[in-house]
mmCIF file of C-alpha atoms in Angstrom:
data_model
loop_
_atom_site.group_PDB
_atom_site.id
_atom_site.type_symbol
_atom_site.label_atom_id
_atom_site.label_comp_id
_atom_site.label_asym_id
_atom_site.label_seq_id
_atom_site.Cartn_x
_atom_site.Cartn_y
_atom_site.Cartn_z
ATOM 1 C CA MET A 1266 -15.048 42.997 -40.373
ATOM 2 C CA LEU A 1267 -13.752 39.466 -39.876
ATOM 3 C CA SER A 1268 -16.851 38.613 -37.831
ATOM 4 C CA LEU A 1269 -19.085 39.773 -40.687
ATOM 5 C CA ARG A 1270 -17.106 37.733 -43.235
ATOM 6 C CA LEU A 1271 -17.367 34.631 -41.065
ATOM 7 C CA ALA A 1272 -21.100 35.193 -40.616
ATOM 8 C CA ARG A 1273 -21.569 35.518 -44.364
ATOM 9 C CA GLY A 1274 -19.783 32.232 -45.049
ATOM 10 C CA ALA A 1275 -21.314 30.277 -42.160
ATOM 11 C CA ARG A 1276 -23.544 27.253 -42.588
ATOM 12 C CA PRO A 1277 -27.340 27.598 -42.325
ATOM 13 C CA SER A 1278 -27.416 25.891 -38.909
ATOM 14 C CA VAL A 1279 -24.878 28.378 -37.547
ATOM 15 C CA LEU A 1280 -26.862 31.286 -38.976
ATOM 16 C CA LEU A 1281 -30.024 29.894 -37.395
ATOM 17 C CA ARG A 1282 -28.391 29.774 -33.967
ATOM 18 C CA ARG A 1283 -27.119 33.329 -34.345
ATOM 19 C CA SER A 1284 -30.586 34.418 -35.413
ATOM 20 C CA LEU A 1285 -31.974 32.896 -32.224
ATOM 21 C CA VAL A 1286 -29.458 34.947 -30.241
ATOM 22 C CA THR A 1287 -30.618 38.073 -32.070
ATOM 23 C CA VAL A 1288 -34.273 37.298 -31.305
ATOM 24 C CA ALA A 1289 -33.487 36.621 -27.644
ATOM 25 C CA ALA A 1290 -31.484 39.844 -27.361
ATOM 26 C CA ALA A 1291 -34.347 41.761 -28.963
ATOM 27 C CA GLY A 1292 -36.803 40.330 -26.438
ATOM 28 C CA ALA A 1293 -34.587 41.107 -23.448
ATOM 29 C CA SER A 1294 -33.888 44.641 -24.694
ATOM 30 C CA PHE A 1295 -37.593 45.195 -25.304
ATOM 31 C CA LEU A 1296 -38.422 44.208 -21.731
ATOM 32 C CA LEU A 1297 -35.765 46.599 -20.416
ATOM 33 C CA LEU A 1298 -37.195 49.388 -22.551
ATOM 34 C CA CYS A 1299 -40.695 48.566 -21.286
ATOM 35 C CA ALA A 1300 -39.457 49.037 -17.735
ATOM 36 C CA LEU A 1301 -37.967 52.390 -18.729
ATOM 37 C CA GLY A 1302 -41.185 53.462 -20.453
ATOM 38 C CA PHE A 1303 -43.290 52.538 -17.429
ATOM 39 C CA ALA A 1304 -40.945 54.500 -15.164
ATOM 40 C CA SER A 1305 -41.120 57.578 -17.400
ATOM 41 C CA GLY A 1306 -44.929 57.384 -17.630
ATOM 42 C CA HIS A 1307 -45.466 56.726 -13.909
ATOM 43 C CA PRO A 1308 -42.878 58.788 -12.025
ATOM 44 C CA ALA A 1309 -44.771 58.445 -8.731
ATOM 45 C CA ASP A 1310 -44.874 54.638 -8.889
ATOM 46 C CA SER A 1311 -41.192 53.958 -8.336
ATOM 47 C CA ARG A 1312 -41.734 50.623 -6.563
ATOM 48 C CA ASP A 1313 -43.445 48.997 -9.528
ATOM 49 C CA ALA A 1314 -40.877 50.507 -11.886
ATOM 50 C CA VAL A 1315 -38.012 48.952 -9.938
ATOM 51 C CA GLY A 1316 -39.907 45.666 -9.773
ATOM 52 C CA ARG A 1317 -40.357 45.601 -13.542
ATOM 53 C CA LEU A 1318 -36.650 46.219 -13.995
ATOM 54 C CA LEU A 1319 -35.788 43.378 -11.612
ATOM 55 C CA TRP A 1320 -38.061 40.962 -13.466
ATOM 56 C CA CYS A 1321 -35.911 41.549 -16.563
ATOM 57 C CA VAL A 1322 -32.974 39.811 -14.863
ATOM 58 C CA VAL A 1323 -34.308 36.325 -15.649
ATOM 59 C CA PRO A 1324 -34.775 36.879 -19.427
ATOM 60 C CA LEU A 1325 -31.424 38.673 -19.492
ATOM 61 C CA ALA A 1326 -29.670 35.733 -17.822
ATOM 62 C CA ALA A 1327 -31.357 33.300 -20.225
ATOM 63 C CA THR A 1328 -30.190 35.376 -23.196
ATOM 64 C CA VAL A 1329 -26.602 35.449 -21.936
ATOM 65 C CA HIS A 1330 -26.667 31.691 -21.344
ATOM 66 C CA LEU A 1331 -27.872 31.081 -24.888
ATOM 67 C CA ALA A 1332 -25.248 33.409 -26.377
ATOM 68 C CA VAL A 1333 -22.412 31.657 -24.533
ATOM 69 C CA ALA A 1334 -23.644 28.239 -25.692
ATOM 70 C CA VAL A 1335 -23.905 29.415 -29.312
ATOM 71 C CA ALA A 1336 -20.472 31.045 -29.198
ATOM 72 C CA ARG A 1337 -18.901 27.872 -27.791
ATOM 73 C CA ALA A 1338 -20.511 25.677 -30.459
ATOM 74 C CA ASP A 1339 -19.716 28.022 -33.362
ATOM 75 C CA PRO A 1340 -17.237 26.178 -35.631
ATOM 76 C CA SER A 1341 -16.140 29.333 -37.433
ATOM 77 C CA THR A 1342 -14.527 30.767 -34.294
ATOM 78 C CA GLY A 1343 -12.872 27.582 -33.076
ATOM 79 C CA PRO A 1344 -9.167 26.824 -33.254
ATOM 80 C CA GLY A 1345 -7.839 25.714 -36.592
ATOM 81 C CA PRO A 1346 -4.763 25.872 -38.794
ATOM 82 C CA GLY A 1347 -6.181 28.745 -40.828
ATOM 83 C CA PHE A 1348 -6.731 30.920 -37.767
ATOM 84 C CA THR A 1349 -3.316 30.028 -36.358
ATOM 85 C CA ALA A 1350 -1.599 30.971 -39.620
ATOM 86 C CA ALA A 1351 -3.447 34.299 -39.600
ATOM 87 C CA GLY A 1352 -2.253 35.016 -36.048
ATOM 88 C CA LEU A 1353 -5.538 34.183 -34.314
ATOM 89 C CA GLY A 1354 -4.674 32.003 -31.364
ATOM 90 C CA PRO A 1355 -7.098 30.747 -28.700
ATOM 91 C CA ALA A 1356 -7.283 34.143 -26.988
ATOM 92 C CA ARG A 1357 -8.093 36.049 -30.158
ATOM 93 C CA SER A 1358 -10.547 33.351 -31.204
ATOM 94 C CA ALA A 1359 -12.398 33.921 -27.931
ATOM 95 C CA LEU A 1360 -12.468 37.656 -28.593
ATOM 96 C CA LEU A 1361 -13.708 36.986 -32.127
ATOM 97 C CA ALA A 1362 -16.555 34.820 -30.817
ATOM 98 C CA ALA A 1363 -17.448 37.510 -28.277
ATOM 99 C CA ALA A 1364 -17.448 40.159 -31.007
ATOM 100 C CA SER A 1365 -19.755 38.008 -33.166
ATOM 101 C CA MET A 1366 -22.253 37.565 -30.329
ATOM 102 C CA THR A 1367 -22.038 41.264 -29.472
ATOM 103 C CA ALA A 1368 -22.882 42.207 -33.057
ATOM 104 C CA ALA A 1369 -25.852 39.812 -33.084
ATOM 105 C CA CYS A 1370 -27.143 41.244 -29.792
ATOM 106 C CA ALA A 1371 -26.640 44.822 -30.999
ATOM 107 C CA LEU A 1372 -28.817 44.053 -34.020
ATOM 108 C CA GLY A 1373 -31.475 42.657 -31.685
ATOM 109 C CA GLY A 1374 -31.295 45.815 -29.554
ATOM 110 C CA VAL A 1375 -31.915 48.015 -32.581
ATOM 111 C CA LEU A 1376 -34.927 45.909 -33.585
ATOM 112 C CA ALA A 1377 -36.260 46.084 -30.044
ATOM 113 C CA LEU A 1378 -35.927 49.882 -30.017
ATOM 114 C CA LEU A 1379 -37.846 50.189 -33.267
ATOM 115 C CA ALA A 1380 -40.622 47.914 -31.999
ATOM 116 C CA PHE A 1381 -40.765 49.796 -28.706
ATOM 117 C CA LEU A 1382 -41.074 53.192 -30.381
ATOM 118 C CA HIS A 1383 -43.688 51.804 -32.735
ATOM 119 C CA LEU A 1384 -45.834 50.489 -29.874
ATOM 120 C CA ARG A 1385 -45.548 53.797 -28.049
ATOM 121 C CA GLY A 1386 -46.873 55.567 -31.127
ATOM 122 C CA ASP A 1387 -43.701 57.598 -31.667
ATOM 123 C CA LEU A 1388 -43.318 56.257 -35.218
ATOM 124 C CA GLY A 1389 -46.926 56.710 -36.308
ATOM 125 C CA GLY A 1390 -49.978 54.481 -36.049
ATOM 126 C CA SER A 1391 -49.692 50.858 -34.977
ATOM 127 C CA TRP A 1392 -51.289 47.861 -36.672
ATOM 128 C CA LEU A 1393 -51.435 45.895 -33.421
ATOM 129 C CA SER A 1394 -54.812 45.774 -31.704
ATOM 130 C CA TRP A 1395 -53.178 45.850 -28.289
ATOM 131 C CA ALA A 1396 -51.362 49.038 -29.225
ATOM 132 C CA GLY A 1397 -54.367 50.517 -30.990
ATOM 133 C CA SER A 1398 -56.560 50.151 -27.908
ATOM 134 C CA GLY A 1399 -54.220 52.418 -25.975
ATOM 135 C CA ALA A 1400 -53.090 49.770 -23.488
ATOM 136 C CA ALA A 1401 -49.584 49.696 -24.898
ATOM 137 C CA SER A 1402 -49.293 53.464 -24.804
ATOM 138 C CA ARG A 1403 -50.248 53.543 -21.129
ATOM 139 C CA GLN A 1404 -47.987 50.669 -20.116
ATOM 140 C CA LEU A 1405 -45.003 51.940 -22.121
ATOM 141 C CA GLY A 1406 -45.291 55.565 -21.073
ATOM 142 C CA GLY A 1407 -46.728 56.931 -24.285
ATOM 143 C CA GLY A 1408 -46.858 60.700 -24.476
ATOM 144 C CA ARG A 1409 -43.917 61.122 -22.105
ATOM 145 C CA PRO A 1410 -40.399 61.764 -23.436
ATOM 146 C CA LEU A 1411 -37.835 59.045 -22.936
ATOM 147 C CA PRO A 1412 -34.466 59.932 -21.391
ATOM 148 C CA PRO A 1413 -31.889 59.496 -24.187
ATOM 149 C CA VAL A 1414 -29.097 58.432 -21.842
ATOM 150 C CA GLY A 1415 -31.280 55.829 -20.143
ATOM 151 C CA THR A 1416 -32.480 54.478 -23.497
ATOM 152 C CA VAL A 1417 -28.960 54.103 -24.881
ATOM 153 C CA THR A 1418 -27.755 52.541 -21.630
ATOM 154 C CA LEU A 1419 -30.478 49.903 -21.564
ATOM 155 C CA ILE A 1420 -29.953 49.119 -25.247
ATOM 156 C CA ALA A 1421 -26.247 48.587 -24.587
ATOM 157 C CA VAL A 1422 -26.760 46.355 -21.537
ATOM 158 C CA VAL A 1423 -27.401 43.144 -23.475
ATOM 159 C CA PRO A 1424 -24.547 43.429 -26.057
ATOM 160 C CA VAL A 1425 -21.972 44.531 -23.486
ATOM 161 C CA LEU A 1426 -22.933 41.852 -20.977
ATOM 162 C CA VAL A 1427 -23.017 39.117 -23.620
ATOM 163 C CA GLY A 1428 -19.650 40.143 -25.024
ATOM 164 C CA ALA A 1429 -18.009 40.232 -21.584
ATOM 165 C CA VAL A 1430 -19.428 36.869 -20.484
ATOM 166 C CA CYS A 1431 -18.550 35.189 -23.803
ATOM 167 C CA ALA A 1432 -14.985 36.481 -23.678
ATOM 168 C CA ALA A 1433 -14.587 35.371 -20.061
ATOM 169 C CA GLY A 1434 -16.170 31.962 -20.644
ATOM 170 C CA LEU A 1435 -14.196 31.134 -23.797
ATOM 171 C CA TRP A 1436 -10.879 32.588 -22.676
ATOM 172 C CA PRO A 1437 -8.172 29.869 -22.800
ATOM 173 C CA ARG A 1438 -7.000 28.548 -19.469
ATOM 174 C CA PRO A 1439 -3.903 26.467 -18.716
ATOM 175 C CA PRO A 1440 -4.682 22.765 -18.337
ATOM 176 C CA ARG A 1441 -4.854 21.436 -14.814
ATOM 177 C CA THR A 1442 -2.519 18.484 -14.437
ATOM 178 C CA GLY A 1443 -1.584 16.574 -11.347
ATOM 179 C CA HIS A 1444 2.077 16.115 -12.398
ATOM 180 C CA ARG A 1445 4.845 18.500 -11.531
ATOM 181 C CA PRO A 1446 7.003 19.774 -14.357
ATOM 182 C CA ALA A 1447 10.083 17.628 -14.831
ATOM 183 C CA ARG A 1448 13.516 19.104 -14.405
ATOM 184 C CA GLY A 1449 15.775 19.541 -17.372
ATOM 185 C CA PRO A 1450 19.403 18.504 -17.616
ATOM 186 C CA ARG A 1451 20.621 21.721 -15.990
ATOM 187 C CA GLY A 1452 17.988 21.975 -13.292
ATOM 188 C CA THR A 1453 15.558 24.000 -15.372
ATOM 189 C CA ARG A 1454 11.934 23.070 -15.246
ATOM 190 C CA ARG A 1455 10.405 21.853 -18.460
ATOM 191 C CA PRO A 1456 6.712 22.590 -19.000
ATOM 192 C CA ALA A 1457 4.429 19.685 -18.240
ATOM 193 C CA ALA A 1458 2.633 18.063 -21.144
ATOM 194 C CA PRO A 1459 -0.997 19.126 -21.481
ATOM 195 C CA ALA A 1460 -3.693 16.736 -20.430
ATOM 196 C CA ARG A 1461 -4.699 14.325 -23.157
ATOM 197 C CA PRO A 1462 -8.283 14.766 -24.344
ATOM 198 C CA THR A 1463 -10.627 11.875 -23.751
ATOM 199 C CA VAL A 1464 -11.618 9.644 -26.637
ATOM 200 C CA VAL A 1465 -15.316 10.239 -26.016
ATOM 201 C CA THR A 1466 -15.592 13.974 -25.810
ATOM 202 C CA GLY A 1467 -12.365 15.507 -27.055
ATOM 203 C CA PRO A 1468 -10.931 18.724 -25.629
ATOM 204 C CA VAL A 1469 -14.133 20.789 -25.425
ATOM 205 C CA ALA A 1470 -16.037 19.092 -22.598
ATOM 206 C CA PRO A 1471 -15.166 19.528 -18.913
ATOM 207 C CA GLN A 1472 -13.741 16.587 -16.997
ATOM 208 C CA PRO A 1473 -16.280 14.295 -15.290
ATOM 209 C CA HIS A 1474 -14.986 14.977 -11.770
ATOM 210 C CA GLN A 1475 -15.580 18.701 -12.281
ATOM 211 C CA ALA A 1476 -19.205 18.035 -13.235
ATOM 212 C CA THR A 1477 -20.029 16.434 -9.888
ATOM 213 C CA SER A 1478 -18.526 19.207 -7.769
ATOM 214 C CA GLY A 1479 -21.643 21.385 -7.968
ATOM 215 C CA LEU A 1480 -24.123 18.720 -6.848
ATOM 216 C CA PRO A 1481 -23.797 19.338 -3.065
ATOM 217 C CA TRP A 1482 -24.041 23.098 -3.555
ATOM 218 C CA GLY A 1483 -27.079 22.680 -5.782
ATOM 219 C CA ILE A 1484 -28.852 20.492 -3.248
ATOM 220 C CA ALA A 1485 -28.032 22.928 -0.452
ATOM 221 C CA LEU A 1486 -29.265 25.955 -2.408
ATOM 222 C CA THR A 1487 -32.486 24.209 -3.412
ATOM 223 C CA ALA A 1488 -33.199 23.192 0.183
ATOM 224 C CA ALA A 1489 -32.352 26.694 1.429
ATOM 225 C CA GLY A 1490 -34.648 28.273 -1.166
ATOM 226 C CA LEU A 1491 -37.570 26.029 -0.253
ATOM 227 C CA ALA A 1492 -37.025 26.686 3.448
ATOM 228 C CA LEU A 1493 -36.769 30.448 2.914
ATOM 229 C CA GLN A 1494 -39.957 30.507 0.872
ATOM 230 C CA ALA A 1495 -41.847 28.479 3.474
ATOM 231 C CA TYR A 1496 -40.592 30.740 6.273
ATOM 232 C CA ALA A 1497 -41.256 34.013 4.434
ATOM 233 C CA SER A 1498 -44.777 33.043 3.370
ATOM 234 C CA GLY A 1499 -45.950 33.153 7.003
ATOM 235 C CA ASP A 1500 -49.212 31.824 8.342
ATOM 236 C CA THR A 1501 -51.356 33.758 5.856
ATOM 237 C CA PRO A 1502 -49.790 33.327 2.430
ATOM 238 C CA PRO A 1503 -50.995 35.580 -0.389
ATOM 239 C CA HIS A 1504 -53.787 34.412 -2.603
ATOM 240 C CA PRO A 1505 -52.605 32.729 -5.804
ATOM 241 C CA ASP A 1506 -54.624 35.273 -7.799
ATOM 242 C CA ALA A 1507 -52.185 37.979 -6.698
ATOM 243 C CA LEU A 1508 -49.015 36.216 -7.866
ATOM 244 C CA LEU A 1509 -47.054 37.859 -10.665
ATOM 245 C CA ALA A 1510 -49.959 39.416 -12.510
ATOM 246 C CA VAL A 1511 -47.617 41.656 -14.506
ATOM 247 C CA PRO A 1512 -43.870 42.183 -14.295
ATOM 248 C CA GLY A 1513 -43.103 44.403 -11.354
ATOM 249 C CA LYS A 1514 -46.142 43.592 -9.269
ATOM 250 C CA LEU A 1515 -45.217 41.054 -6.633
ATOM 251 C CA GLY A 1516 -48.867 40.705 -5.692
ATOM 252 C CA GLY A 1517 -48.311 41.245 -1.982
ATOM 253 C CA ASN A 1518 -45.710 38.496 -1.770
ATOM 254 C CA PRO A 1519 -42.886 39.084 0.699
ATOM 255 C CA PRO A 1520 -39.447 39.443 -0.917
ATOM 256 C CA GLY A 1521 -38.389 36.244 0.841
ATOM 257 C CA VAL A 1522 -40.829 34.234 -1.280
ATOM 258 C CA VAL A 1523 -39.327 35.518 -4.514
ATOM 259 C CA GLY A 1524 -35.838 35.033 -3.091
ATOM 260 C CA GLY A 1525 -36.695 31.448 -2.192
ATOM 261 C CA TRP A 1526 -37.880 30.786 -5.735
ATOM 262 C CA ALA A 1527 -34.642 32.212 -7.107
ATOM 263 C CA LEU A 1528 -32.475 30.133 -4.755
ATOM 264 C CA ALA A 1529 -34.351 26.939 -5.584
ATOM 265 C CA ALA A 1530 -34.016 27.575 -9.331
ATOM 266 C CA LEU A 1531 -30.308 28.362 -8.966
ATOM 267 C CA GLY A 1532 -29.827 25.170 -6.983
ATOM 268 C CA LEU A 1533 -31.398 23.082 -9.744
ATOM 269 C CA VAL A 1534 -29.146 24.721 -12.329
ATOM 270 C CA LEU A 1535 -26.014 24.045 -10.271
ATOM 271 C CA ALA A 1536 -27.066 20.457 -9.578
ATOM 272 C CA GLY A 1537 -27.731 19.712 -13.263
ATOM 273 C CA PRO A 1538 -24.229 18.426 -14.171
ATOM 274 C CA GLY A 1539 -24.032 16.310 -11.025
ATOM 275 C CA LEU A 1540 -27.484 14.830 -11.612
ATOM 276 C CA THR A 1541 -26.578 14.026 -15.208
ATOM 277 C CA HIS A 1542 -23.374 12.312 -14.070
ATOM 278 C CA LEU A 1543 -25.315 10.408 -11.411
ATOM 279 C CA CYS A 1544 -27.778 9.242 -14.035
ATOM 280 C CA GLY A 1545 -24.942 7.899 -16.177
ATOM 281 C CA MET A 1546 -23.366 6.187 -13.181
ATOM 282 C CA LEU A 1547 -26.668 4.485 -12.319
ATOM 283 C CA LEU A 1548 -26.979 3.299 -15.912
ATOM 284 C CA ALA A 1549 -23.557 1.636 -15.784
ATOM 285 C CA VAL A 1550 -23.862 0.194 -12.267
ATOM 286 C CA GLY A 1551 -23.457 -3.532 -11.665
ATOM 287 C CA ARG A 1552 -22.623 -5.696 -14.665
ATOM 288 C CA PRO A 1553 -24.130 -3.719 -17.550
ATOM 289 C CA GLY A 1554 -24.478 -4.937 -21.069
ATOM 290 C CA LEU A 1555 -22.992 -3.173 -24.053
ATOM 291 C CA LEU A 1556 -25.981 -0.846 -24.498
ATOM 292 C CA ARG A 1557 -26.144 0.271 -20.871
ATOM 293 C CA LEU A 1558 -22.372 0.588 -20.600
ATOM 294 C CA LEU A 1559 -22.118 2.778 -23.693
ATOM 295 C CA ALA A 1560 -25.050 4.978 -22.667
ATOM 296 C CA GLY A 1561 -23.829 5.353 -19.091
ATOM 297 C CA ARG A 1562 -20.210 6.153 -19.915
ATOM 298 C CA VAL A 1563 -21.125 8.702 -22.571
ATOM 299 C CA LEU A 1564 -23.598 10.354 -20.210
ATOM 300 C CA GLN A 1565 -20.927 10.597 -17.501
ATOM 301 C CA GLN A 1566 -18.395 12.099 -19.902
ATOM 302 C CA GLU A 1567 -20.873 14.633 -21.285
ATOM 303 C CA ALA A 1568 -22.287 15.657 -17.902
ATOM 304 C CA GLY A 1569 -20.179 18.819 -17.780
ATOM 305 C CA LEU A 1570 -21.326 19.821 -21.249
ATOM 306 C CA ILE A 1571 -25.069 19.108 -21.211
ATOM 307 C CA GLY A 1572 -25.675 19.149 -17.452
ATOM 308 C CA ARG A 1573 -26.078 22.883 -17.016
ATOM 309 C CA PRO A 1574 -28.711 23.244 -19.812
ATOM 310 C CA VAL A 1575 -30.491 20.206 -18.357
ATOM 311 C CA GLY A 1576 -30.555 21.937 -14.969
ATOM 312 C CA VAL A 1577 -32.008 25.060 -16.563
ATOM 313 C CA LEU A 1578 -34.743 22.964 -18.172
ATOM 314 C CA CYS A 1579 -35.491 21.390 -14.780
ATOM 315 C CA ALA A 1580 -35.782 24.798 -13.121
ATOM 316 C CA LEU A 1581 -38.027 26.043 -15.926
ATOM 317 C CA ALA A 1582 -40.258 22.954 -15.774
ATOM 318 C CA SER A 1583 -40.552 23.259 -12.004
ATOM 319 C CA ALA A 1584 -41.485 26.939 -12.260
ATOM 320 C CA ALA A 1585 -44.030 26.250 -15.014
ATOM 321 C CA TYR A 1586 -45.653 23.449 -13.014
ATOM 322 C CA THR A 1587 -45.808 25.645 -9.919
ATOM 323 C CA VAL A 1588 -47.384 28.551 -11.792
ATOM 324 C CA LEU A 1589 -49.953 26.308 -13.471
ATOM 325 C CA GLU A 1590 -50.750 24.689 -10.124
ATOM 326 C CA LEU A 1591 -51.323 28.058 -8.483
ATOM 327 C CA TYR A 1592 -53.214 29.708 -11.321
ATOM 328 C CA GLY A 1593 -55.268 26.569 -11.895
ATOM 329 C CA ARG A 1594 -57.079 27.395 -8.652
ATOM 330 C CA VAL A 1595 -58.019 30.801 -9.951
ATOM 331 C CA SER A 1596 -61.397 31.081 -11.665
ATOM 332 C CA GLY A 1597 -63.477 33.886 -12.980
ATOM 333 C CA PRO A 1598 -62.429 37.168 -14.585
ATOM 334 C CA SER A 1599 -59.368 37.529 -12.348
ATOM 335 C CA GLY A 1600 -57.896 34.298 -13.634
ATOM 336 C CA ALA A 1601 -58.493 35.291 -17.242
ATOM 337 C CA HIS A 1602 -56.259 38.355 -16.875
ATOM 338 C CA ALA A 1603 -53.683 36.810 -14.566
ATOM 339 C CA PHE A 1604 -50.943 36.988 -17.182
ATOM 340 C CA GLY A 1605 -50.235 40.253 -18.939
ATOM 341 C CA PRO A 1606 -48.641 40.521 -22.397
ATOM 342 C CA LEU A 1607 -45.228 41.407 -20.951
ATOM 343 C CA THR A 1608 -45.351 38.429 -18.589
ATOM 344 C CA GLY A 1609 -46.145 36.146 -21.508
ATOM 345 C CA LEU A 1610 -43.305 37.666 -23.543
ATOM 346 C CA GLY A 1611 -40.825 37.093 -20.720
ATOM 347 C CA ALA A 1612 -41.979 33.494 -20.191
ATOM 348 C CA ALA A 1613 -41.798 32.742 -23.913
ATOM 349 C CA LEU A 1614 -38.336 34.284 -24.134
ATOM 350 C CA VAL A 1615 -36.975 32.232 -21.225
ATOM 351 C CA THR A 1616 -38.520 29.048 -22.647
ATOM 352 C CA LEU A 1617 -37.045 29.707 -26.088
ATOM 353 C CA CYS A 1618 -33.585 30.389 -24.668
ATOM 354 C CA ALA A 1619 -33.629 27.293 -22.450
ATOM 355 C CA ALA A 1620 -34.754 24.982 -25.264
ATOM 356 C CA ALA A 1621 -32.277 26.458 -27.757
ATOM 357 C CA THR A 1622 -29.415 26.214 -25.257
ATOM 358 C CA ALA A 1623 -30.169 22.558 -24.515
ATOM 359 C CA LEU A 1624 -30.386 21.741 -28.218
ATOM 360 C CA THR A 1625 -27.117 23.575 -28.913
ATOM 361 C CA ALA A 1626 -25.348 21.693 -26.112
ATOM 362 C CA ALA A 1627 -26.685 18.383 -27.439
ATOM 363 C CA LEU A 1628 -25.401 19.174 -30.944
ATOM 364 C CA GLU A 1629 -22.032 20.207 -29.515
ATOM 365 C CA ALA A 1630 -21.786 16.947 -27.577
ATOM 366 C CA ARG A 1631 -22.693 14.990 -30.680
ATOM 367 C CA SER A 1632 -20.005 16.788 -32.651
ATOM 368 C CA ALA A 1633 -17.459 16.170 -29.887
ATOM 369 C CA ARG A 1634 -17.941 12.396 -29.945
ATOM 370 C CA GLU A 1635 -17.715 12.024 -33.726
ATOM 371 C CA ARG A 1636 -14.372 10.224 -33.409
ATOM 372 C CA THR A 1637 -15.836 7.673 -31.018
ATOM 373 C CA THR A 1638 -18.841 7.105 -33.273
ATOM 374 C CA ALA A 1639 -16.610 6.625 -36.301
ATOM 375 C CA ALA A 1640 -14.368 4.211 -34.386
ATOM 376 C CA LEU A 1641 -17.341 2.135 -33.251
ATOM 377 C CA LEU A 1642 -18.703 1.959 -36.791
ATOM 378 C CA ARG A 1643 -15.307 0.858 -38.101
ATOM 379 C CA LEU A 1644 -15.232 -1.906 -35.491
ATOM 380 C CA GLY A 1645 -18.559 -3.195 -36.792
ATOM 381 C CA ALA A 1646 -20.985 -1.755 -34.249
ATOM 382 C CA PRO A 1647 -24.476 -1.500 -35.760
ATOM 383 C CA ALA A 1648 -26.048 1.911 -36.100
ATOM 384 C CA ARG A 1649 -29.020 0.557 -34.168
ATOM 385 C CA LEU A 1650 -26.774 0.262 -31.111
ATOM 386 C CA LEU A 1651 -25.862 3.958 -31.244
ATOM 387 C CA ARG A 1652 -29.487 4.985 -31.679
ATOM 388 C CA GLY A 1653 -30.512 2.734 -28.812
ATOM 389 C CA ALA A 1654 -27.842 4.250 -26.565
ATOM 390 C CA ALA A 1655 -29.086 7.767 -27.370
ATOM 391 C CA ALA A 1656 -32.683 6.772 -26.649
ATOM 392 C CA LEU A 1657 -31.622 5.086 -23.398
ATOM 393 C CA ARG A 1658 -29.762 8.217 -22.258
ATOM 394 C CA ALA A 1659 -32.796 10.411 -22.889
ATOM 395 C CA THR A 1660 -35.135 7.961 -21.154
ATOM 396 C CA ALA A 1661 -32.874 7.643 -18.120
ATOM 397 C CA LEU A 1662 -32.570 11.401 -17.752
ATOM 398 C CA LEU A 1663 -36.321 11.800 -17.990
ATOM 399 C CA ALA A 1664 -36.951 9.013 -15.480
ATOM 400 C CA LEU A 1665 -34.544 10.535 -12.959
ATOM 401 C CA LEU A 1666 -35.351 14.227 -13.347
ATOM 402 C CA ALA A 1667 -39.144 14.165 -13.804
ATOM 403 C CA PRO A 1668 -39.899 13.010 -10.224
ATOM 404 C CA LEU A 1669 -37.338 15.474 -8.875
ATOM 405 C CA VAL A 1670 -38.962 18.366 -10.741
ATOM 406 C CA TRP A 1671 -42.395 17.292 -9.519
ATOM 407 C CA VAL A 1672 -41.232 17.145 -5.891
ATOM 408 C CA VAL A 1673 -39.579 20.584 -6.050
ATOM 409 C CA ALA A 1674 -42.674 22.078 -7.693
ATOM 410 C CA GLN A 1675 -44.971 20.557 -5.073
ATOM 411 C CA LEU A 1676 -42.800 21.863 -2.247
ATOM 412 C CA THR A 1677 -42.718 25.295 -3.874
ATOM 413 C CA ALA A 1678 -46.498 25.510 -4.134
ATOM 414 C CA MET A 1679 -47.213 23.886 -0.769
ATOM 415 C CA PRO A 1680 -47.131 27.097 1.371
ATOM 416 C CA PHE A 1681 -49.835 28.628 -0.849
ATOM 417 C CA HIS A 1682 -52.226 25.712 -0.306
ATOM 418 C CA ARG A 1683 -52.620 26.294 3.429
#
């Protein structure tokens, strides 16, 4: 009930972000239901059914990532004197945020179920041409009964997973300090004072040294994924026309190729905070002026907050470039039908979640440095300086990450050009 009251009194921007979570949850639930419908309509084709279910992992992970980012940036579930007076400490605030995201995802699951039943023809005629031609009925297992337990289970996957991850990600943790607790007058240990928040980012952003810890692991995973894909492709790689025609059809690709793609994408995501911190360090290297110093220091401080969404965008851009490079060599009728409607839905869902997560992280970082911005304005800094620093940060990130994405995409597509 409290979650519904907070949602009713939230600002339009907060409601928009929650609506995006609902749309993403509806898309992920719809893809899961499509896999169930295909399995019920094609009981003998278990391999493709399992493949379709595995392809839903990527949209599901993107939905969870977006929900966690929205829950962290939601001001109505943050700590405040009103919540503390009502008995809602940091732990209960985390549970409240998880409950809000669970409710939004449950609404998306219900909408996805209605759309799925409508496309199958279980709720009467459909106004969609794709459904009216009978293609949707065949792909979604029309005419075959759906298992009720399986349907309810797949509908509950997204809300339960989002709620668990949000609660675990927002759960309060004791601050890590390098000082031992001082002893009291009678030998008792007094608790150490919590770490002071930085002036730039406040208490919400991770420390800069934690942001750089994932860079070696990200580089290693990306290199391992590229090597695994090159090794698994063999001397006769599959034709690009056979790649990912519809979810569940691997097009004759060995599992090592798909595993290499996944490892390379995971490596880029893990390396995102470290690359963002490195970009800020390069901006402030040498004897920088005021503009470069401000842009570099802010980028280093915010690397732990915006780095992971930046890494996701890099992985998505690399995958999109690779797919366009491979399918650009396909001509004729086979290339026209290379992407099915479910593949397009999954790609659009992942793109929407990645862009919304990056925008949410950027807004959260902007809100976290409001005190620094106000202090600079009080000291007489022109607003043009702040806008120039923001533009310089975006340009530096683009200049550093664009060649990296291009190199990873070229190395990913290289085994298929032999």
